[in-house]
Short mmCIF file of C-alpha atoms in Angstrom, two decimals:
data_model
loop_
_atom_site.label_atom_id
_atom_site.label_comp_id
_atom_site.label_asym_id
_atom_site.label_seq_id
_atom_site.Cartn_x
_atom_site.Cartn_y
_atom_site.Cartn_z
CA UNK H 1 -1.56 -0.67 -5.34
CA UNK H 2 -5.49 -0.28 -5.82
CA UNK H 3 -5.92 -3.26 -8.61
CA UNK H 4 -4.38 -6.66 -9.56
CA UNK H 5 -3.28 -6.67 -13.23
CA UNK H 6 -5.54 -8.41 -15.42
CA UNK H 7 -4.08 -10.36 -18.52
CA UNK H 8 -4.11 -14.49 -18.93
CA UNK H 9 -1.36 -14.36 -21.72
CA UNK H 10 0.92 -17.22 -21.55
CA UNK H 11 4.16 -16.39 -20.64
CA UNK H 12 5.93 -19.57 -21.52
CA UNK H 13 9.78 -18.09 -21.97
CA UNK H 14 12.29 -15.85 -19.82
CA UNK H 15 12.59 -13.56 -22.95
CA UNK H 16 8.86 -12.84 -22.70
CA UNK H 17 9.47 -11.64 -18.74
CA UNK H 18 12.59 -9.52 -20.14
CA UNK H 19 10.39 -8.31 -22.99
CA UNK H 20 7.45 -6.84 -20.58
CA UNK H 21 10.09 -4.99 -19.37
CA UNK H 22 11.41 -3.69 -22.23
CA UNK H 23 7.39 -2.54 -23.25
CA UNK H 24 8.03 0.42 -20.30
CA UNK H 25 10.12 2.08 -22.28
CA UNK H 26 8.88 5.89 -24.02
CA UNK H 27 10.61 8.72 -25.82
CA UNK H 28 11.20 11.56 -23.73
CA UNK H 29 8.95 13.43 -25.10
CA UNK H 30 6.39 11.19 -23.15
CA UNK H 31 8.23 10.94 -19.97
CA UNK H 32 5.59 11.45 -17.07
CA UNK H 33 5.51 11.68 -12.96
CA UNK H 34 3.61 9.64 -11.33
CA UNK H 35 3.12 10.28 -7.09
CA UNK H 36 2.11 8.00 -4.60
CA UNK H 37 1.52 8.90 -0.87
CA UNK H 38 -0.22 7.36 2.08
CA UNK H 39 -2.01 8.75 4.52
CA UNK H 40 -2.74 7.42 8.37
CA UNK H 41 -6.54 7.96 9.44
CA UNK H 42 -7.28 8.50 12.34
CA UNK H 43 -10.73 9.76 14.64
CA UNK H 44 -9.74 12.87 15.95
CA UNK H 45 -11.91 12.19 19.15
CA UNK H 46 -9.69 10.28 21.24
CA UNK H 47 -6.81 10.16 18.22
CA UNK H 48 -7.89 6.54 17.55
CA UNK H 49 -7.68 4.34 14.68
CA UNK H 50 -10.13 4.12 12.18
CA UNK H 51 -11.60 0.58 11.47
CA UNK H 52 -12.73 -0.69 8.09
CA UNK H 53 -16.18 -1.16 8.97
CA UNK H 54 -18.96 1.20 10.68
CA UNK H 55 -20.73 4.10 9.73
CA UNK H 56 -17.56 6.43 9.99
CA UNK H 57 -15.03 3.31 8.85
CA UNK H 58 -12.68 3.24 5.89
CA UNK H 59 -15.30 1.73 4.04
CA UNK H 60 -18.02 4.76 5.01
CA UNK H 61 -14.77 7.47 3.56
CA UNK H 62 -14.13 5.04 0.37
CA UNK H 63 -17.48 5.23 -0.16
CA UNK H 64 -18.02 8.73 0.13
CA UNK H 65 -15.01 9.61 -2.07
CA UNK H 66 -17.04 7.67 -4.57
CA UNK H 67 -19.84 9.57 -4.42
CA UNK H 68 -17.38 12.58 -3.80
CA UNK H 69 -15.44 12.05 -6.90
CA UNK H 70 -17.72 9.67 -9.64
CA UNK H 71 -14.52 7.34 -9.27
CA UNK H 72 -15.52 3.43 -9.78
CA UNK H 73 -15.06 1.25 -7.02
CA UNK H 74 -12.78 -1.66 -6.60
CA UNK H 75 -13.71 -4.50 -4.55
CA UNK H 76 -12.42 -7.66 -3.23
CA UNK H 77 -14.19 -10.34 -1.98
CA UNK H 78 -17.27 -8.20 -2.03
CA UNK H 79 -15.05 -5.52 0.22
CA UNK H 80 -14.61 -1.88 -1.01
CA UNK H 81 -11.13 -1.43 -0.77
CA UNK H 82 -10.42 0.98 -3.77
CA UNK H 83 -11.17 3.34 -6.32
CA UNK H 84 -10.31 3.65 -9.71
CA UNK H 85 -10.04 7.13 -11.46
CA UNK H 86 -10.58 7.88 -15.30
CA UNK H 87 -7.30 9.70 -16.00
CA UNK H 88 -4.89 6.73 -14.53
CA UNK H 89 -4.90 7.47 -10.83
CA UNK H 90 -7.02 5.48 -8.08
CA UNK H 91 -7.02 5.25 -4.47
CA UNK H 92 -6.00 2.01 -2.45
CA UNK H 93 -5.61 0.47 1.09
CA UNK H 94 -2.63 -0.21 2.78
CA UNK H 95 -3.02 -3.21 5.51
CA UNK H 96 -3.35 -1.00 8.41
CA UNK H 97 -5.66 0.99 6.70
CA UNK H 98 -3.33 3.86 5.02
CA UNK H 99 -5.28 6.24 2.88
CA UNK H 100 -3.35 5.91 -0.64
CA UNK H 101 -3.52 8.20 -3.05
CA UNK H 102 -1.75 6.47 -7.14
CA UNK H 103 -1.68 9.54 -8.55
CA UNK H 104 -2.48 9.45 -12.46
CA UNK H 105 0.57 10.05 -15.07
CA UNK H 106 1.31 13.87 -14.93
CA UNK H 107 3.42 15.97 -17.17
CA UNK H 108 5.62 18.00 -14.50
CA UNK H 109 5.64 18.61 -10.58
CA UNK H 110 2.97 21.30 -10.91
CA UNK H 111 0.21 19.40 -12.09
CA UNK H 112 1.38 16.96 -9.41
CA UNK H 113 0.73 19.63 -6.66
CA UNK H 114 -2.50 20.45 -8.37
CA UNK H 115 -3.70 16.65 -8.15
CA UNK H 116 -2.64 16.30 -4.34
CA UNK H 117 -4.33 19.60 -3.73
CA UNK H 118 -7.63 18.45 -5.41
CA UNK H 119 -6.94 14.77 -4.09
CA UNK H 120 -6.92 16.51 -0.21
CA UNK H 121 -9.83 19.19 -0.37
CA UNK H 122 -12.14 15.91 -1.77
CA UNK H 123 -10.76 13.46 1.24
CA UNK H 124 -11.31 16.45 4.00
CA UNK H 125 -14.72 17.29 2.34
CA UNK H 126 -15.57 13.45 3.24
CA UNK H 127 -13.50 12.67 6.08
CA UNK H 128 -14.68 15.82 8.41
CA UNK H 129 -18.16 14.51 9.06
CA UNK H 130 -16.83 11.62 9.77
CA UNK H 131 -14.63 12.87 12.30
CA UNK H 132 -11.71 11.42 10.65
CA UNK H 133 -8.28 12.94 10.27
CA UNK H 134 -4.79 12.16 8.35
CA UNK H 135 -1.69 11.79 9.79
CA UNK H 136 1.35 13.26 7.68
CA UNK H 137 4.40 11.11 9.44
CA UNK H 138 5.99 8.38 8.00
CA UNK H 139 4.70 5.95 10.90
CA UNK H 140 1.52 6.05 13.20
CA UNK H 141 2.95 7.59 16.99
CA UNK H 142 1.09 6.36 18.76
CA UNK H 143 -1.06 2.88 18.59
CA UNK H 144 0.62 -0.73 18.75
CA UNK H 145 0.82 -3.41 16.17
CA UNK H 146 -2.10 -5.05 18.22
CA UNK H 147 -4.56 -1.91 18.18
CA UNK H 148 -4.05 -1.04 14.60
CA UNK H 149 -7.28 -2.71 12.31
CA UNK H 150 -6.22 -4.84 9.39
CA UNK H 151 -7.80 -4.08 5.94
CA UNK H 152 -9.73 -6.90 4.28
CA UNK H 153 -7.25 -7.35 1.11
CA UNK H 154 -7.11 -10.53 0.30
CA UNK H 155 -3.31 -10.41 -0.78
CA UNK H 156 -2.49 -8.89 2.33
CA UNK H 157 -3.76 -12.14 4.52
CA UNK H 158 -1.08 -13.61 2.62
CA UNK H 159 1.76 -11.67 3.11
CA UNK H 160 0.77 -11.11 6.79
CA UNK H 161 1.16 -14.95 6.91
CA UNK H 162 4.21 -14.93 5.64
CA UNK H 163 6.17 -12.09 6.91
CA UNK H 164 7.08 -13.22 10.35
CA UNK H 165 9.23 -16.12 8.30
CA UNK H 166 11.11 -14.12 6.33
CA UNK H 167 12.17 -10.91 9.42
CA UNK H 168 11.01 -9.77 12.68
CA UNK H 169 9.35 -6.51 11.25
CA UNK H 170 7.43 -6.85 8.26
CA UNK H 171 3.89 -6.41 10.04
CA UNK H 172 5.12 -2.74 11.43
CA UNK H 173 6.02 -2.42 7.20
CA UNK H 174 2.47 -3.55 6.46
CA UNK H 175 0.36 -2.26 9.01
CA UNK H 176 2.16 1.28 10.68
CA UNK H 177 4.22 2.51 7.61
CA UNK H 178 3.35 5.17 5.47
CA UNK H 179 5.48 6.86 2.29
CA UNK H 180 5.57 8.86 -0.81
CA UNK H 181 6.69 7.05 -3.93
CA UNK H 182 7.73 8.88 -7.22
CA UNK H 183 7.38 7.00 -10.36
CA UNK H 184 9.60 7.81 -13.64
CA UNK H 185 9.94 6.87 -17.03
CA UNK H 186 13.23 5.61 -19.01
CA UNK H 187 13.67 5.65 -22.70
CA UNK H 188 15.73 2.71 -23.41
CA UNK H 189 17.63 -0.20 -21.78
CA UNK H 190 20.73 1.61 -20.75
CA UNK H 191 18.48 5.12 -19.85
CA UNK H 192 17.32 2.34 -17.26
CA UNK H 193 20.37 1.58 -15.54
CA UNK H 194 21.49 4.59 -15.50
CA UNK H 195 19.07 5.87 -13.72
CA UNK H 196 18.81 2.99 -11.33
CA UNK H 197 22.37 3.04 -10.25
CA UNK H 198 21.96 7.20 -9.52
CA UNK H 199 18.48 6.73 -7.74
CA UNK H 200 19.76 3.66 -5.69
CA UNK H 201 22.90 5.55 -4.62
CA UNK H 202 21.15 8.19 -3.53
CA UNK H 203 17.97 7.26 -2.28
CA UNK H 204 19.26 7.14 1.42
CA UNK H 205 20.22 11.08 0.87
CA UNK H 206 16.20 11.03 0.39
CA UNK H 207 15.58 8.89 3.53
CA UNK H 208 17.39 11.52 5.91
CA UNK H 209 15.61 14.59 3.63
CA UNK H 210 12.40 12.81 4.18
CA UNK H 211 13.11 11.52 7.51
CA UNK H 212 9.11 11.69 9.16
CA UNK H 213 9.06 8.48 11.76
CA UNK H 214 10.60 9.36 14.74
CA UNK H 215 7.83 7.95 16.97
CA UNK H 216 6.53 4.11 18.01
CA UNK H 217 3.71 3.18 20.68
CA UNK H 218 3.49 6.82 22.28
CA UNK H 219 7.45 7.98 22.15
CA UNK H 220 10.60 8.24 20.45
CA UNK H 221 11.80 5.37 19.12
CA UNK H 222 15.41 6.16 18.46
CA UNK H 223 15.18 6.92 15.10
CA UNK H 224 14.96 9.50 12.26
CA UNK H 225 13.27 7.36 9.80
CA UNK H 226 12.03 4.28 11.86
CA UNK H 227 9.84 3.40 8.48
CA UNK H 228 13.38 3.08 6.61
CA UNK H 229 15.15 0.93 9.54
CA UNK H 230 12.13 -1.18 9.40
CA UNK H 231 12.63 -2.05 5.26
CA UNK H 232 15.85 -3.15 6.96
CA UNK H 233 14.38 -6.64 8.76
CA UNK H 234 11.22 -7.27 6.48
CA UNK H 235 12.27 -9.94 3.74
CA UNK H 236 16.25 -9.75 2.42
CA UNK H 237 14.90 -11.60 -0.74
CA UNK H 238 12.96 -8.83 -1.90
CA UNK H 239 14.34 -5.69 -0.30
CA UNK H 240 17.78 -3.36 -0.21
CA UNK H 241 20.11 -1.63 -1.84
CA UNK H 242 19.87 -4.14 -4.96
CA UNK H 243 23.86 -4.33 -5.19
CA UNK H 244 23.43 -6.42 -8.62
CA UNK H 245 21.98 -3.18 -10.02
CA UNK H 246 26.24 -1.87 -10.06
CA UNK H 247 27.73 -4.72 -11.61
CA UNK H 248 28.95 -4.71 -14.82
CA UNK H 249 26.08 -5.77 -17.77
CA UNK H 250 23.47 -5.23 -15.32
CA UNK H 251 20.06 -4.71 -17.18
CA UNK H 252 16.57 -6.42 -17.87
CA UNK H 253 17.86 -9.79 -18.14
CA UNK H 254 19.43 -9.37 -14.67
CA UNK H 255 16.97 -7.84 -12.57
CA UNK H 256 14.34 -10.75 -14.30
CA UNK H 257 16.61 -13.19 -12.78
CA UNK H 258 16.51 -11.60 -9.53
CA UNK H 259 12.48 -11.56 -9.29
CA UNK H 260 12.92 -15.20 -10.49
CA UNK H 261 14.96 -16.51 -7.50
CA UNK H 262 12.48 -14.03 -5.20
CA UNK H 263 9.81 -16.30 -3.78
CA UNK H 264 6.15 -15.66 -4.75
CA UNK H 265 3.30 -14.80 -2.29
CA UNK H 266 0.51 -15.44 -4.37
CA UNK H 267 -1.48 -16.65 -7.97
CA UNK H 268 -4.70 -14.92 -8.45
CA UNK H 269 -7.08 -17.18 -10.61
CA UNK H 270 -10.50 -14.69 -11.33
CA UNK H 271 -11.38 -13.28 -8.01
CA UNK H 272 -9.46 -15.92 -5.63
CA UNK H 273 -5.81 -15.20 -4.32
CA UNK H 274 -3.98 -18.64 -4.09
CA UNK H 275 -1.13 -18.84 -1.06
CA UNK H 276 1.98 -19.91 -2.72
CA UNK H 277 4.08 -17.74 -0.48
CA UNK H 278 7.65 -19.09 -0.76
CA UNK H 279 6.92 -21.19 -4.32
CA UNK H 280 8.82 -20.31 -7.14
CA UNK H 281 7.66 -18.28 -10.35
CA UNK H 282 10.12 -20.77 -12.74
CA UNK H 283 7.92 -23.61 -11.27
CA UNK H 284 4.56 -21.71 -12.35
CA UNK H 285 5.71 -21.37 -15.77
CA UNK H 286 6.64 -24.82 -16.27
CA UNK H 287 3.48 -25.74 -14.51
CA UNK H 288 4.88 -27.77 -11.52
CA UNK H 289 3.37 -25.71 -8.31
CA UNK H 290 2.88 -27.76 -5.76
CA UNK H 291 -0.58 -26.26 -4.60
CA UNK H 292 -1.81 -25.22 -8.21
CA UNK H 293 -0.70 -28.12 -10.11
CA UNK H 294 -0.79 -27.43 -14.16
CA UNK H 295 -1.57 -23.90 -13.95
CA UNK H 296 0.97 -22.05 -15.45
CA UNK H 297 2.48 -17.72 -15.95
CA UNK H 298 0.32 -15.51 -17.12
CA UNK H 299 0.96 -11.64 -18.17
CA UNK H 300 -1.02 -11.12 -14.61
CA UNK H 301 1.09 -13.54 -12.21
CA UNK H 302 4.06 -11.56 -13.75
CA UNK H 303 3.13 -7.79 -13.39
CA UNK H 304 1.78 -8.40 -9.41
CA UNK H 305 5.19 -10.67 -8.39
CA UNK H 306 6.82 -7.91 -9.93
CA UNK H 307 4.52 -5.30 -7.80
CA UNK H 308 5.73 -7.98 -4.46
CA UNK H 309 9.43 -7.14 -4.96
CA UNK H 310 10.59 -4.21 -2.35
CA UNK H 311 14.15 -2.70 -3.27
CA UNK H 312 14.48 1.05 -2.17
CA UNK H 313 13.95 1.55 -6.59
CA UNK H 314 11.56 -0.90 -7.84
CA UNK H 315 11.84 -1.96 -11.66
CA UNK H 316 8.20 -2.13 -13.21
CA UNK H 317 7.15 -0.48 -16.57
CA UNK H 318 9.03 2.67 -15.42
CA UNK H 319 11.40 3.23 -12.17
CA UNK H 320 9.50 4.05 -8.31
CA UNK H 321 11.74 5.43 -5.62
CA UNK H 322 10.58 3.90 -2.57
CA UNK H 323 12.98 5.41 0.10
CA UNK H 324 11.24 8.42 1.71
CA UNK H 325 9.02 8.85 4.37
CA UNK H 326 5.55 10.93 3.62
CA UNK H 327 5.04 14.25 4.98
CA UNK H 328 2.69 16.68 4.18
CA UNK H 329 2.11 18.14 0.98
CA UNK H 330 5.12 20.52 -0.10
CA UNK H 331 7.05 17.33 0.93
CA UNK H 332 5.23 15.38 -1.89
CA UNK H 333 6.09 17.70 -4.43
CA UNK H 334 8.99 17.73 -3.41
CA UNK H 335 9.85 13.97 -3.71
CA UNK H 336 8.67 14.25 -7.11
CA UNK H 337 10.88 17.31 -7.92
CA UNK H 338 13.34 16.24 -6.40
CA UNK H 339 13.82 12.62 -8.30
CA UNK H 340 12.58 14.49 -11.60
CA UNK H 341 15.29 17.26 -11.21
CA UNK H 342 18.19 14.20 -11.46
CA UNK H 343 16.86 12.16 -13.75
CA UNK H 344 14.76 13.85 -16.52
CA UNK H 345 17.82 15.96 -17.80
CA UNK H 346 21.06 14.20 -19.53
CA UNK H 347 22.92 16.68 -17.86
CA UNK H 348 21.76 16.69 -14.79
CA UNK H 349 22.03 12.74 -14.80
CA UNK H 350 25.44 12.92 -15.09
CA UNK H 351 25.91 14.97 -13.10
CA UNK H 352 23.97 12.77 -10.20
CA UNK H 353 26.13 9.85 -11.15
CA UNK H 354 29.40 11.48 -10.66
CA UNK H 355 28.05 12.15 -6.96
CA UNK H 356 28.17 8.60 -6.58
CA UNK H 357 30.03 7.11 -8.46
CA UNK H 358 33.14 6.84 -6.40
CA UNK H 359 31.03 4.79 -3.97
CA UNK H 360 31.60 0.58 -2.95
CA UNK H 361 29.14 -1.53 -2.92
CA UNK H 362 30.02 -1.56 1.06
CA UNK H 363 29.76 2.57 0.71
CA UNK H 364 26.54 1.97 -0.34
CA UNK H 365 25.06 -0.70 2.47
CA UNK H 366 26.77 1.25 5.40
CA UNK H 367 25.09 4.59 4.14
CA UNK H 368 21.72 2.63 4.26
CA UNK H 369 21.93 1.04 7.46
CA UNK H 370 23.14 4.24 9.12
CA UNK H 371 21.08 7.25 7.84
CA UNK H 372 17.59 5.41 9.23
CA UNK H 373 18.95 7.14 12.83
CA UNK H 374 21.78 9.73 11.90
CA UNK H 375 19.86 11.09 8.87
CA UNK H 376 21.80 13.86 7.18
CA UNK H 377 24.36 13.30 9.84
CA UNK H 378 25.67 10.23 8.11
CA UNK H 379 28.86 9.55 6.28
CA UNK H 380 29.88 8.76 3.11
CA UNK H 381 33.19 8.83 1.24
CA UNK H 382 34.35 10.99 3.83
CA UNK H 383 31.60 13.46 3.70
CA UNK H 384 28.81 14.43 5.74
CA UNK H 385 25.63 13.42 3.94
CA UNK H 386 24.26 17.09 4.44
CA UNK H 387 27.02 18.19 2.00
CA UNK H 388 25.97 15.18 -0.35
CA UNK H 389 22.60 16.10 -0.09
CA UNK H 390 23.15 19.90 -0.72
CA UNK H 391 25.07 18.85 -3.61
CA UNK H 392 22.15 16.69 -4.70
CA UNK H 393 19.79 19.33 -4.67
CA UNK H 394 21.78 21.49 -6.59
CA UNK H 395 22.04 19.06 -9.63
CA UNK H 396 18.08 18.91 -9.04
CA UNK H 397 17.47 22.15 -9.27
CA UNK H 398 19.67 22.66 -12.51
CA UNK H 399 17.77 19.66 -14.07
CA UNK H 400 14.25 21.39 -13.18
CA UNK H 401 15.44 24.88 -14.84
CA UNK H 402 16.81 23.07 -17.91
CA UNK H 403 13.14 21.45 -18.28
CA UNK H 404 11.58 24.93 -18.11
CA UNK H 405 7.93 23.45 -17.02
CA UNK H 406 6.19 26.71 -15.58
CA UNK H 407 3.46 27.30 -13.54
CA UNK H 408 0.35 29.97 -14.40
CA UNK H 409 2.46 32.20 -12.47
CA UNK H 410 5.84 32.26 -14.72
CA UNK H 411 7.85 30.12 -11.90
CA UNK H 412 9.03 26.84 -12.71
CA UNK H 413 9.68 23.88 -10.96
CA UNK H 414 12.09 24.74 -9.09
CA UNK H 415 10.38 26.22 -6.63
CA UNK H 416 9.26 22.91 -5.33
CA UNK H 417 12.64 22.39 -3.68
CA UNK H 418 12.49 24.93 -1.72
CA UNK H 419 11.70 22.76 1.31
CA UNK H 420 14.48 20.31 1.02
CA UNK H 421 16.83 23.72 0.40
CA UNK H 422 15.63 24.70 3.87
CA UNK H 423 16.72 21.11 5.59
CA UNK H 424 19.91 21.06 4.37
CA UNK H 425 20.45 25.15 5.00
CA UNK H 426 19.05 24.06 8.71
CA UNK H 427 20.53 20.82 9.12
CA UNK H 428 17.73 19.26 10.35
CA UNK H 429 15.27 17.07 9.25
CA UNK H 430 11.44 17.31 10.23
CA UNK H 431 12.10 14.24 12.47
CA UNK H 432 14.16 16.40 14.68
CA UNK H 433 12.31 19.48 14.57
CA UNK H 434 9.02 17.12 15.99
CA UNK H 435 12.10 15.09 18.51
CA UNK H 436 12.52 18.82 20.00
CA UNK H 437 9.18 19.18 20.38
CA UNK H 438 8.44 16.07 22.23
CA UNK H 439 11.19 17.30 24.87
CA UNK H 440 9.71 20.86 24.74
CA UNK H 441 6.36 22.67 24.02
CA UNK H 442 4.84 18.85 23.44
CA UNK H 443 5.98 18.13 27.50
CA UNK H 444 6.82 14.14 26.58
CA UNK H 445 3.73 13.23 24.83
CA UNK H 446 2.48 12.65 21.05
CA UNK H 447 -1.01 13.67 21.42
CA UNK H 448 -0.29 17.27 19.94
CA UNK H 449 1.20 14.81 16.37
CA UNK H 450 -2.96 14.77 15.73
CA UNK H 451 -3.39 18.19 15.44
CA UNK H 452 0.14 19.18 14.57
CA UNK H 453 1.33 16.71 12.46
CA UNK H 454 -1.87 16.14 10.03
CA UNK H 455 -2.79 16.58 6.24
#
């Protein structure tokens, strides 16, 4: 996330929290893709991590990207830690320094490859001199929580703080982590839930499609998708499979009480974050926080503790699946073809939803907690989640031909799929294909992930 909303409107009622909600909502006609990946730097002499400061530093690449790109610059406490585009997107800092890319609202999964593409040539053009390179695995291989720098993000000094009371691994989240995030658009209330119950279902067939984070401090750590297992023990009030999301008259009203009973991390009042990490947002409105005593909800304290809530599909203005590891950047469009293929077509929705349907809340957890290490080896309903996910991808695919977006070359977007297709046909994820490695041509070491392994 590159910048705290800013709006002091009251919000004095629940209604008002449903109703921002409710203000997400477009015709279809509108519907957009938004993409969000991170990035690992890293100095390719000596395949070391890049701090913020110093002549070759995060700060030295954010502030040649400015130059690079005319983009205006975010700061925080006089620190450069962002970058705003013109057209919506911007570029942000992750706490261990993961390169972010919020890509700007895009009509269909070409113009998303087109961005990345653009987004990548501008970062190398900056980054080479600098001797930095980007990692495209969904965890750094190599360095320990200890050597990894910590951006200077105000917001992020709070959740740091906070994190070890809540589970054992939400530092590896913050500061070793990296994903791709698709963002989509619902039309209505009920266009909402329907979508959230088919992309919460299946987001773990995503996880083992995705699965990119098979190594930890210089080996294999025992898992496809060790980014996934770690969402597992980060914070259970803000994280999961979001079982309320399946029960009958689930909607805006529910999912607002939800982010109500989640504790807050933070009120930002002008340029000053305020710890309040564990407080609750009903006492803000009604003015009784213990450490900010009489200030009261705004628009702004709303949108970011909505933006501090973690569930594998996040409810803001539109719907972000937040279940795949990055990779490079065919995988990227293919997140976003993939999600777009299910849920931008009535048909195709359906379709998605009768996958699933069948499936207990219980289904649902035990898929979650397994596919992290089996990936599409995983069961559900009886099934092999390889046969899920082929079935998954077919639906997709039929939803991208219905939508008929093509290229300047005549294909359309289903051509984006084809490296998922290839997965499933091989039954292996990219995690195993780099596992092999390790125990092969790589002879038991990661160093070959910096040249192999990189945007």
């Amino acid at each position: 996330m590159a910048r705290d909303t800013s709006d002091t409107t009251p919000l004095t009622t629940r209604d008002e929290l449903i109703a921002w909600f409710a203000e997400g909502e477009k015709p279809p006609a509108r519907f957009a893709i938004g993409t969000e990946h991170e990035k690992v730097p890293f100095y390719r002499d000596g395949n070391r991590p890049v701090p913020y400061a110093g002549d070759s530093g995060i700060r030295a690449l954010l502030e040649g990207l400015a130059r690079e790109t005319g983009w205006e610059a975010i700061e925080d406490a006089g620190h450069l830690i962002g970058l705003a585009g013109q057209e919506g997107g911007a570029i942000s800092l992750e706490p261990g320094g993961q390169f972010e890319l919020s890509g700007a609202p895009l009509a269909d999964v070409h113009a998303t490859e087109s961005e990345l593409r653009t987004h990548l040539e501008a970062a190398k053009r900056v980054a080479d001199p600098l001797g930095i390179g980007f990692l495209d695995l969904g965890m750094s291989p190599k360095w320990t929580r200890e050597e990894t720098p910590v951006m200077p993000k105000s917001r992020y000094k709070i959740m740091a703080g906070y994190m070890p009371k809540v589970g054992t691994l939400g530092l590896d989240m913050m500061l070793r982590t990296a994903t791709v995030q698709v963002n989509l658009d619902f039309a209505s209330e009920a266009d909402m839930v329907a979508k959230m119950r088919v992309a919460l279902a299946l987001q773990p067939v995503a996880t083992a499609l995705f699965a990119n984070s098979p190594f930890t401090d210089g080996r294999p750590n025992g898992f496809l998708s060790r980014r996934s297992e770690i969402w597992r023990d980060t914070d259970p009030d803000r994280t999961g499979m979001l079982p309320r999301a399946f029960a009958p008259g689930f909607g805006y009203e529910a999912y607002v009480d939800w982010l109500l009973d989640m504790p807050m991390y933070f009120v930002k009042r002008g340029e000053t974050y305020h710890d309040v990490s564990g407080a609750s947002f009903r006492d803000l409105m009604a003015g009784r926080l213990a450490d900010l005593p009489g200030e009261r909800a705004t628009v702004s304290d709303w949108a970011n503790h909505a933006s501090t809530a973690f569930p594998e599909v996040r409810l803001k203005r539109f719907l972000e699946m937040r279940g795949a590891d990055v990779g490079g950047p065919a995988m990227i469009a293919a997140q976003a073809a993939f999600w777009v293929g299910l849920l931008y077509d009535d048909a195709a929705l359906a379709a998605a939803w009768d996958i699933a349907k069948g499936w207990s809340d219980c289904d649902r957890e035990c898929l979650r907690a397994t596919v992290p290490r089996l990936g599409l080896a995983a069961r559900i309903g009886g099934r092999p989640l390889g046969a899920v996910a082929a079935e998954a991808l077919a639906v997709a695919r039929s939803g991208l031909a219905a939508r008929g977006r093509r290229d300047a070359q005549g294909q359309d977007e289903t051509r984006h799929l084809q490296p998922l297709e290839a997965i499933v046909a091989a039954g292996r994820s990219r995690a195993e294909g780099y596992l092999a490695d390790y125990e092969g041509r790589w002879q038991r070491s990661v160093e070959p992930a910096f040249t192999e392994c990189v945007f």
